[in-house]
Amino acid sequence: MSAAGDGDVAATQPSIQHHLCVFGGGTPSLAPPSTIAAVLETVTKHAGLRGDAEVTLEVNPTPVGVAKLADFVLAGVNRFSIGLQSLRDEDLRVLGRDHDSQHALRTVEEARRLCPGHVSVDVIFGRPGQSLACWEGELQELLLVCDDHVSLYQLTLERGTHLFKQVHSGELSLPGEDIMACMYESARRILEERGFLQYEVSNFARRGAVSSHNMGYWRAGQYLGVGPGAHGRFVPRGEGGVCREARTLTLEPDVWMREVQRWGHGTRRRAELSHTELLEEVLVMGLRLTEGISHQHWKQFSPGLDLQQVMGVSAELQELQERGLLILDHRGLRCSWEGLAVLDSLLPPLLSELQAHAHAQGAVGRTTGSE
Amino acid sequence: MLLSLICARGYVVPFARRLLDFRISKIIRKKHRYITACTVIRHRWMRNAPTIYAYSSRVCSSQSDKNIDMSKFPVENIRNFSIIAHIDHGKSTLADRLLEITGAIAKTDQNKQVLDKLQVERERGITVKAQTASLLYTHQGSTYLLNLIDTPGHVDFSYEVSRSISACQGVLLIVDANQGIQAQTVANFYLAFEAQLTIIPVINKIDLKNADPERVEKQIEKVFDIPKEDCIRISAKLGTNVNQVLEEVVKRIPPPTANKDHPFKALVFDSNFDHYRGVVANIAVFGGHVRKGDRIVSAYLGKTYEVNELGILRPEEHPTDRLYAGQVGYLIAGMKEVKEAQIGDTLFHQKHPVEALPGFKPAKAMVFAGMYPVDQSDYTSLRSAVEKLTLNDSSVTVQRDSSPALGAGWRLGFLGLLHMEVFNQRLEQEHNASVIVTSPTVPYRAILSSAKLIKEYGEKEITIVSPSHFPDKSQVSDYLEPMVMGTIIAPDDHIGKIINLCLNRRAVQKNMIYIDEHRVMMKYLFPLNEVVVDFYDRLKSLSSGYASFDYEDAGYQTADLVKMDILLNGKPVEELTVIVHKDKAYSSGKAMCERLKDSIPRQLFEIAVQAAIGSKVIARETIKAYRKNVLAKCYGGDVTRKMKLLKKQAEGKKKMRRVGNVEIPKDTFINVLKRKEK
């Protein structure tokens, strides 16, 4: 769940105990702690938040943010996810961040003091001008100060940003494809050496500090999205629904606010996920995990069609297994170490196969697939 | 007499003579004496004519010529002439002025290239489709019928030019006062020269700041052996001395030698297609007369037609009752396809068969290219667009073709490169069709040695248009490739680079002379396939746009040709197979491998891109497997977007062409096969 709001939350049944809550997307740490407290109170009242629920707040490491961390904890937050991005001041400027490495280090320190073992840092690699050695050095430095959870992202250029323009005009250049691959590979190796277990494409944890919030997505769990631009995936049982819906909320904050005030919610779009669409999401999200998709997990969503059948007779999928990129065994379906790095190339043939089976099975899936 | 004259013109063998152009200047001079002799005769004839000037713009207003009695124009009052020029030297502007002066069109500022009707003609400043205009001009009391037979302005259409020219007795050779003689000026000059026409050199654009008519006159004297006093200096744009041009046309160009008492005989020098009336043929009457209702025969097809309508072009169609010997006009006779009115064909009266005019040859495609709709769902509409365009252009050959990568399309044959470009541009502009055009190829030939193959083909020498029909070396005694004689004119400071370029294109220098202090004219014998791809663009860029180039057919020569396959992980890609000269195999194979390397997306495994002749690999590139291809971030909000992207990729995979285990997107084929944009 993200950010503030009430209508959507109230629409669900309070009898179900929700076990996590995240304030993310944008800069929720700009909000006064009292707002966070009010939202949590509302959520607890209407949606039944368990006492031991994981309540994460995404924080930008600005000086103002540091000062408020303690108050956030008082408001009910028990996990911080810090958008640290880099320890190089020059790079932070290029990325358009308004903090420097000193702020970052202080924020991490303070967060660790408040929630030991429950602090995550985000870090970006593949930045303009970054070399492999540079990245490895930075990561080593980071590992000296960070807590038990690291999220690793490759820089992606978003159309319309200043950085996008700079790269396209040739003013800045990003590391090549091969360097990027090396950076990812070496980061995975370094983190492993330091006791961090990769549990997802870009997430690493030691001492079991896996983010239960994120696991929800990857295991295709249900979640509510609240606030401007938020997404949700859940079965609206309150309305007597049986199928999972994909909901998108109005993006523009002021419009969203007006809608919530007028209609009681800011849902802009709701689409029922077909059985096949749900299976596609289970597959796409599940294979991001190093543990992959267990037979048992798959069966929950697809009682009729097992993973063996999905993999079926496709020569292409066979080849992917022979190349050791995909593994299908008694545990389930998962990527190998090399396979995880090229997951986006493994998914299209898998999806094609899944669709072919869905077509063959016709309408059968719809009834068996309800949750 | 005219008949014998045409016989002597010899359209088919100009190449051999042009090869020796500069060495046989004595012969040219001799010929020139002949031209001068003609001029003298004309002068004598002129002296007999009355001496009153009057412009037809006054005499023949648009009302007065409603019903033109064509019998009023005896042969001696007719002049048939063409304007020939290099691109942009002002041919169409001069035509506009002549039309204005003679009252064929009203004098307004809007008269810009009246005869160039097509958008592509106006944009490129070239004439694609020849137009004809009959001008009424009164000179010294007599009214003359001046038939301006406009010609296509490029050597690709040289056959059409030669046919248009064969309907004329004289030409205006326009040369830009600033640019001077260009390659195409030379090519055009020889077409007219070999047809033994009176050539009136006209130096245009004398109003330009950098105009140097004196230098150009010297060039004309040096290259064409025409006395500089014969040149007329004009500005077609401002109308300066344009009247003098008309006077000189009457004075210098002889009337056609045609007798109206002979049986009807006419040359088809152009044809158009009209959706309501069928084929409109442009004809020059060489003998007798023709009228509505006459039953006429095409000498080439032997088919009989009834004349439904005929008349002169002013330049709009203007019906008349008859057309007489020496006159030029249009004729509609129930022909359904342009192929029935082939350019160069002879028409005669059903009851009075005559010997066909010499020199006729059906259009011969020299440049071939595949054409495919960008989107296969546009196939039907593209087909109708191609059909419509070919209705008006019988020289394009159309053959259905299909490629596993690009889908259903055609293999089109064109007269030359410009012809191809113009066709594509018309397809896009006039029919709004978006097409993929593959890199052009030329028709090769093979002389078969295998008795079995000779029996199969029914002849010893075969033409090979597609690499899939390339016979194996063991079954062939010789391969042949088409050659062209290229003329290059350029400032001498670029010579070194140009010579290098020509050598790289396997060209052999035949001649080189200075046409003035700074400009050089070179003649090279080129293999046509070395010219069709990007020769002209390269030449332009390395000479900063100052070099001009033109070429003409120079027959076939034996060549060491090989078939080169492109392999992906050992499997051949059918649509990339090409026929190349052995000396060029390595460089073109390497270039192809490099282009493929750049445009085939990396895949999960390594891809070997190889060029091979038979079983021998001559070039190789490797596309490395990628090691990372996963979106790092994927949370709640990203899921919808990511799912969409992945499904699109899954859909895209189905459309990809698979060669062995390698997936090739359509874009790769387009990148590699498509003719490069300038």
XYZ file of N, CA, C and O in Angstrom, chain B residues 347-448:
408
model
N 3.013 3.686 -87.336
C 1.599 3.484 -87.664
C 1.421 3.727 -89.158
O 2.055 4.616 -89.730
N 0.561 2.937 -89.777
C 0.272 3.187 -91.197
C -1.179 2.869 -91.494
O -1.906 2.331 -90.659
N -1.603 3.214 -92.699
C -2.973 3.024 -93.110
C -3.192 1.561 -93.451
O -2.359 0.947 -94.097
N -4.321 1.014 -93.026
C -4.596 -0.405 -93.245
C -4.448 -0.796 -94.722
O -3.927 -1.852 -95.033
N -4.893 0.093 -95.577
C -4.888 -0.252 -97.008
C -3.543 -0.008 -97.676
O -3.309 -0.443 -98.788
N -2.677 0.761 -97.021
C -1.385 1.077 -97.640
C -0.231 0.772 -96.700
O 0.342 1.680 -96.095
N 0.101 -0.506 -96.569
C 1.218 -0.856 -95.673
C 2.498 -0.171 -96.153
O 2.697 -0.014 -97.349
N 3.334 0.240 -95.184
C 4.619 0.866 -95.523
C 5.707 0.163 -94.723
O 5.420 -0.590 -93.777
N 6.914 0.427 -95.086
C 8.039 -0.139 -94.346
C 8.139 0.606 -93.008
O 8.037 1.834 -92.975
N 8.330 -0.152 -91.932
C 8.380 0.483 -90.607
C 9.613 1.366 -90.487
O 10.649 1.094 -91.101
N 9.500 2.423 -89.690
C 10.638 3.295 -89.433
C 11.689 2.507 -88.659
O 11.354 1.698 -87.799
N 12.968 2.735 -88.953
C 13.996 1.913 -88.317
C 14.256 2.345 -86.870
O 13.840 3.418 -86.456
N 14.966 1.484 -86.179
C 15.457 1.874 -84.855
C 14.546 1.498 -83.710
O 14.874 1.747 -82.558
N 13.412 0.877 -84.025
C 12.503 0.550 -82.930
C 13.063 -0.577 -82.081
O 13.563 -1.570 -82.580
N 12.997 -0.397 -80.765
C 13.323 -1.523 -79.884
C 12.435 -1.430 -78.648
O 12.218 -0.333 -78.120
N 11.926 -2.565 -78.201
C 11.095 -2.517 -76.995
C 11.963 -2.125 -75.803
O 13.163 -2.381 -75.789
N 11.341 -1.487 -74.809
C 12.084 -1.032 -73.636
C 12.811 -2.198 -72.970
O 12.290 -3.301 -72.892
N 14.031 -1.934 -72.508
C 14.835 -2.992 -71.907
C 15.219 -2.577 -70.486
O 15.868 -1.554 -70.298
N 14.804 -3.362 -69.511
C 15.102 -3.010 -68.125
C 16.573 -3.285 -67.819
O 17.095 -4.333 -68.159
N 17.244 -2.316 -67.228
C 18.671 -2.458 -66.906
C 18.936 -2.453 -65.408
O 20.024 -2.774 -64.956
N 17.958 -2.020 -64.641
C 18.133 -1.985 -63.198
C 16.908 -2.624 -62.564
O 15.782 -2.283 -62.903
N 17.155 -3.574 -61.687
C 16.049 -4.275 -61.045
C 16.062 -4.019 -59.540
O 17.116 -3.871 -58.937
N 14.868 -3.961 -58.966
C 14.801 -3.826 -57.514
C 13.533 -4.485 -57.022
O 12.518 -4.514 -57.725
N 13.620 -5.044 -55.823
C 12.431 -5.616 -55.207
C 11.648 -4.503 -54.551
O 12.226 -3.549 -54.041
N 10.331 -4.634 -54.583
C 9.505 -3.633 -53.924
C 8.439 -4.347 -53.094
O 7.763 -5.242 -53.585
N 8.363 -3.958 -51.823
C 7.422 -4.613 -50.912
C 6.674 -3.563 -50.114
O 7.246 -2.534 -49.757
N 5.396 -3.833 -49.812
C 4.694 -2.882 -48.939
C 5.306 -2.951 -47.547
O 5.695 -4.030 -47.091
N 5.421 -1.812 -46.873
C 5.964 -1.794 -45.509
C 5.068 -2.663 -44.630
O 5.533 -3.427 -43.791
N 3.772 -2.556 -44.865
C 2.816 -3.341 -44.109
C 2.097 -4.252 -45.111
O 1.545 -3.767 -46.093
N 2.139 -5.547 -44.846
C 1.565 -6.484 -45.823
C 0.085 -6.225 -46.109
O -0.410 -6.557 -47.182
N -0.606 -5.610 -45.155
C -2.031 -5.365 -45.394
C -2.234 -4.313 -46.491
O -3.329 -4.141 -47.002
N -1.163 -3.621 -46.863
C -1.265 -2.626 -47.932
C -0.996 -3.223 -49.311
O -0.941 -2.509 -50.304
N -0.831 -4.550 -49.362
C -0.437 -5.171 -50.622
C -1.400 -4.823 -51.754
O -0.995 -4.415 -52.831
N -2.699 -4.972 -51.482
C -3.690 -4.768 -52.540
C -3.686 -3.331 -53.050
O -3.709 -3.094 -54.260
N -3.618 -2.381 -52.117
C -3.646 -0.993 -52.568
C -2.353 -0.638 -53.293
O -2.358 0.114 -54.263
N -1.251 -1.228 -52.848
C 0.018 -0.965 -53.527
C -0.012 -1.564 -54.943
O 0.474 -0.966 -55.899
N -0.623 -2.733 -55.044
C -0.696 -3.364 -56.356
C -1.446 -2.464 -57.337
O -1.020 -2.264 -58.462
N -2.562 -1.890 -56.869
C -3.311 -1.058 -57.805
C -2.536 0.213 -58.139
O -2.603 0.714 -59.259
N -1.747 0.713 -57.164
C -0.923 1.900 -57.443
C 0.148 1.580 -58.488
O 0.385 2.353 -59.416
N 0.782 0.416 -58.345
C 1.817 0.021 -59.303
C 1.195 -0.154 -60.692
O 1.741 0.289 -61.698
N 0.015 -0.769 -60.711
C -0.657 -0.961 -62.000
C -0.965 0.376 -62.665
O -0.750 0.548 -63.862
N -1.458 1.318 -61.865
C -1.796 2.625 -62.430
C -0.569 3.314 -63.012
O -0.619 3.896 -64.078
N 0.541 3.229 -62.288
C 1.751 3.907 -62.763
C 2.308 3.236 -64.014
O 2.772 3.910 -64.925
N 2.257 1.922 -64.055
C 2.811 1.236 -65.218
C 1.911 1.416 -66.432
O 2.368 1.267 -67.554
N 0.641 1.753 -66.193
C -0.246 2.060 -67.311
C 0.335 3.180 -68.141
O 0.147 3.263 -69.338
N 1.025 4.093 -67.448
C 1.549 5.256 -68.116
C 3.023 5.115 -68.473
O 3.618 6.012 -69.030
N 3.608 4.018 -68.071
C 5.034 3.856 -68.311
C 5.314 2.423 -68.726
O 5.540 1.551 -67.906
N 5.309 2.204 -70.028
C 5.442 0.833 -70.511
C 6.853 0.307 -70.325
O 7.109 -0.866 -70.508
N 7.797 1.179 -69.934
C 9.173 0.716 -69.826
C 9.471 0.039 -68.482
O 10.538 -0.523 -68.302
N 8.531 0.074 -67.537
C 8.743 -0.627 -66.263
C 8.249 -2.059 -66.399
O 7.131 -2.287 -66.834
N 9.109 -3.007 -66.051
C 8.646 -4.392 -66.082
C 8.284 -4.814 -64.659
O 8.936 -4.429 -63.704
N 7.204 -5.564 -64.555
C 6.691 -5.948 -63.245
C 6.587 -7.467 -63.164
O 6.042 -8.100 -64.053
N 7.153 -7.999 -62.095
C 7.087 -9.438 -61.895
C 6.774 -9.697 -60.435
O 7.398 -9.093 -59.559
N 5.811 -10.549 -60.155
C 5.489 -10.819 -58.756
C 6.639 -11.562 -58.096
O 7.312 -12.358 -58.726
N 6.843 -11.255 -56.836
C 7.963 -11.860 -56.128
C 7.554 -11.969 -54.667
O 6.680 -11.238 -54.213
N 8.154 -12.885 -53.946
C 7.876 -12.863 -52.519
C 9.106 -13.296 -51.762
O 9.922 -14.060 -52.266
N 9.259 -12.727 -50.589
C 10.432 -12.987 -49.778
C 9.935 -13.446 -48.410
O 8.980 -12.887 -47.883
N 10.562 -14.482 -47.829
C 10.115 -14.939 -46.506
C 10.178 -13.819 -45.469
O 9.411 -13.812 -44.521
N 11.078 -12.863 -45.682
C 11.232 -11.808 -44.683
C 10.333 -10.615 -44.962
O 9.770 -10.034 -44.056
N 10.207 -10.253 -46.209
C 9.499 -9.010 -46.529
C 8.094 -9.252 -47.066
O 7.352 -8.308 -47.321
N 7.730 -10.502 -47.258
C 6.370 -10.808 -47.685
C 6.201 -10.738 -49.192
O 7.164 -10.854 -49.950
N 4.949 -10.521 -49.609
C 4.645 -10.487 -51.034
C 4.976 -9.123 -51.607
O 4.754 -8.100 -50.964
N 5.536 -9.116 -52.799
C 5.888 -7.843 -53.436
C 6.154 -8.078 -54.903
O 5.588 -8.994 -55.508
N 7.037 -7.266 -55.463
C 7.332 -7.375 -56.885
C 8.815 -7.212 -57.144
O 9.534 -6.637 -56.341
N 9.211 -7.699 -58.296
C 10.545 -7.413 -58.783
C 10.326 -6.511 -59.988
O 9.711 -6.916 -60.965
N 10.776 -5.271 -59.870
C 10.517 -4.307 -60.927
C 11.793 -4.047 -61.716
O 12.881 -4.014 -61.161
N 11.621 -3.873 -63.004
C 12.765 -3.558 -63.853
C 12.617 -2.147 -64.395
O 11.539 -1.745 -64.818
N 13.715 -1.395 -64.338
C 13.691 -0.004 -64.780
C 14.757 0.240 -65.835
O 15.728 -0.509 -65.937
N 14.612 1.351 -66.549
C 15.595 1.707 -67.565
C 16.912 2.101 -66.924
O 17.973 1.895 -67.480
N 16.838 2.687 -65.745
C 18.053 3.130 -65.070
C 17.708 3.560 -63.663
O 16.576 3.413 -63.202
N 18.727 4.104 -62.996
C 18.581 4.466 -61.589
C 17.577 5.594 -61.366
O 16.730 5.533 -60.484
N 17.685 6.623 -62.168
C 16.783 7.765 -61.991
C 15.347 7.345 -62.292
O 14.412 7.727 -61.603
N 15.218 6.535 -63.304
C 13.902 6.012 -63.654
C 13.286 5.317 -62.442
O 12.124 5.514 -62.111
N 14.110 4.541 -61.749
C 13.647 3.838 -60.564
C 13.265 4.815 -59.462
O 12.214 4.692 -58.837
N 14.110 5.799 -59.233
C 13.828 6.774 -58.176
C 12.552 7.538 -58.463
O 11.741 7.776 -57.584
N 12.414 7.916 -59.719
C 11.237 8.687 -60.103
C 9.975 7.831 -59.923
O 8.965 8.293 -59.407
N 10.069 6.578 -60.286
C 8.928 5.674 -60.136
C 8.529 5.571 -58.662
O 7.372 5.702 -58.315
N 9.517 5.370 -57.806
C 9.218 5.253 -56.374
C 8.648 6.535 -55.812
O 7.722 6.514 -55.002
N 9.218 7.633 -56.251
C 8.743 8.907 -55.734
C 7.304 9.159 -56.177
O 6.483 9.635 -55.404
N 7.010 8.801 -57.412
C 5.634 8.972 -57.889
C 4.692 8.062 -57.123
O 3.577 8.440 -56.800
N 5.163 6.871 -56.837
C 4.338 5.921 -56.086
C 4.005 6.497 -54.717
O 2.881 6.394 -54.240
N 4.989 7.122 -54.102
C 4.770 7.674 -52.775
C 3.937 8.947 -52.825
O 3.031 9.139 -52.020
N 4.243 9.804 -53.787
C 3.560 11.093 -53.824
C 2.168 11.018 -54.422
O 1.221 11.577 -53.892
N 2.052 10.320 -55.537
C 0.775 10.345 -56.234
C -0.165 9.267 -55.721
O -1.364 9.352 -55.904
N 0.372 8.252 -55.100
C -0.488 7.167 -54.630
C -0.374 6.933 -53.138
O -0.943 5.986 -52.610
N 0.398 7.763 -52.466
C 0.484 7.711 -51.021
C 0.848 6.318 -50.505
O 0.293 5.835 -49.537
N 1.725 5.653 -51.231
C 2.081 4.292 -50.849
C 3.427 4.302 -50.156
O 4.334 5.007 -50.577
N 3.554 3.544 -49.070
C 4.866 3.505 -48.445
C 5.480 2.130 -48.660
O 4.869 1.112 -48.372
N 6.647 2.141 -49.262
C 7.223 0.888 -49.751
C 8.665 0.692 -49.290
O 9.361 1.640 -48.967
N 9.074 -0.573 -49.267
C 10.476 -0.915 -49.044
C 11.041 -1.248 -50.420
O 10.505 -2.104 -51.117
N 12.086 -0.538 -50.795
C 12.705 -0.828 -52.076
C 14.080 -1.413 -51.805
O 14.865 -0.837 -51.065
N 14.354 -2.567 -52.376
C 15.643 -3.198 -52.102
C 16.727 -2.576 -52.979
O 16.438 -1.940 -53.983
N 17.943 -2.792 -52.563
C 19.087 -2.267 -53.291
C 19.055 -2.794 -54.732
O 18.792 -3.956 -54.959
N 19.321 -1.913 -55.706
C 19.160 -2.326 -57.096
C 20.209 -3.339 -57.577
O 21.344 -3.346 -57.095
N 19.805 -4.171 -58.503
C 20.719 -5.130 -59.119
C 20.599 -4.992 -60.630
O 19.681 -4.352 -61.115
N 21.538 -5.601 -61.332
C 21.512 -5.500 -62.792
C 21.332 -6.891 -63.401
O 21.602 -7.887 -62.740
N 20.866 -6.952 -64.639
C 20.694 -8.265 -65.271
C 22.034 -8.804 -65.795
O 22.671 -8.175 -66.627
N 22.456 -9.921 -65.253
C 23.679 -10.565 -65.747
C 23.309 -11.563 -66.831
O 22.138 -11.907 -67.003
N 24.316 -12.038 -67.528
C 24.056 -13.077 -68.513
C 25.050 -14.209 -68.330
O 26.123 -14.017 -67.763
N 24.684 -15.361 -68.834
C 25.592 -16.503 -68.796
C 25.519 -17.212 -70.133
O 24.438 -17.338 -70.712
N 26.692 -17.618 -70.611
C 26.714 -18.448 -71.812
C 26.878 -19.880 -71.324
O 27.874 -20.233 -70.682
N 25.866 -20.665 -71.586
C 25.828 -22.011 -71.023
C 26.725 -22.962 -71.802
O 26.859 -22.853 -73.021
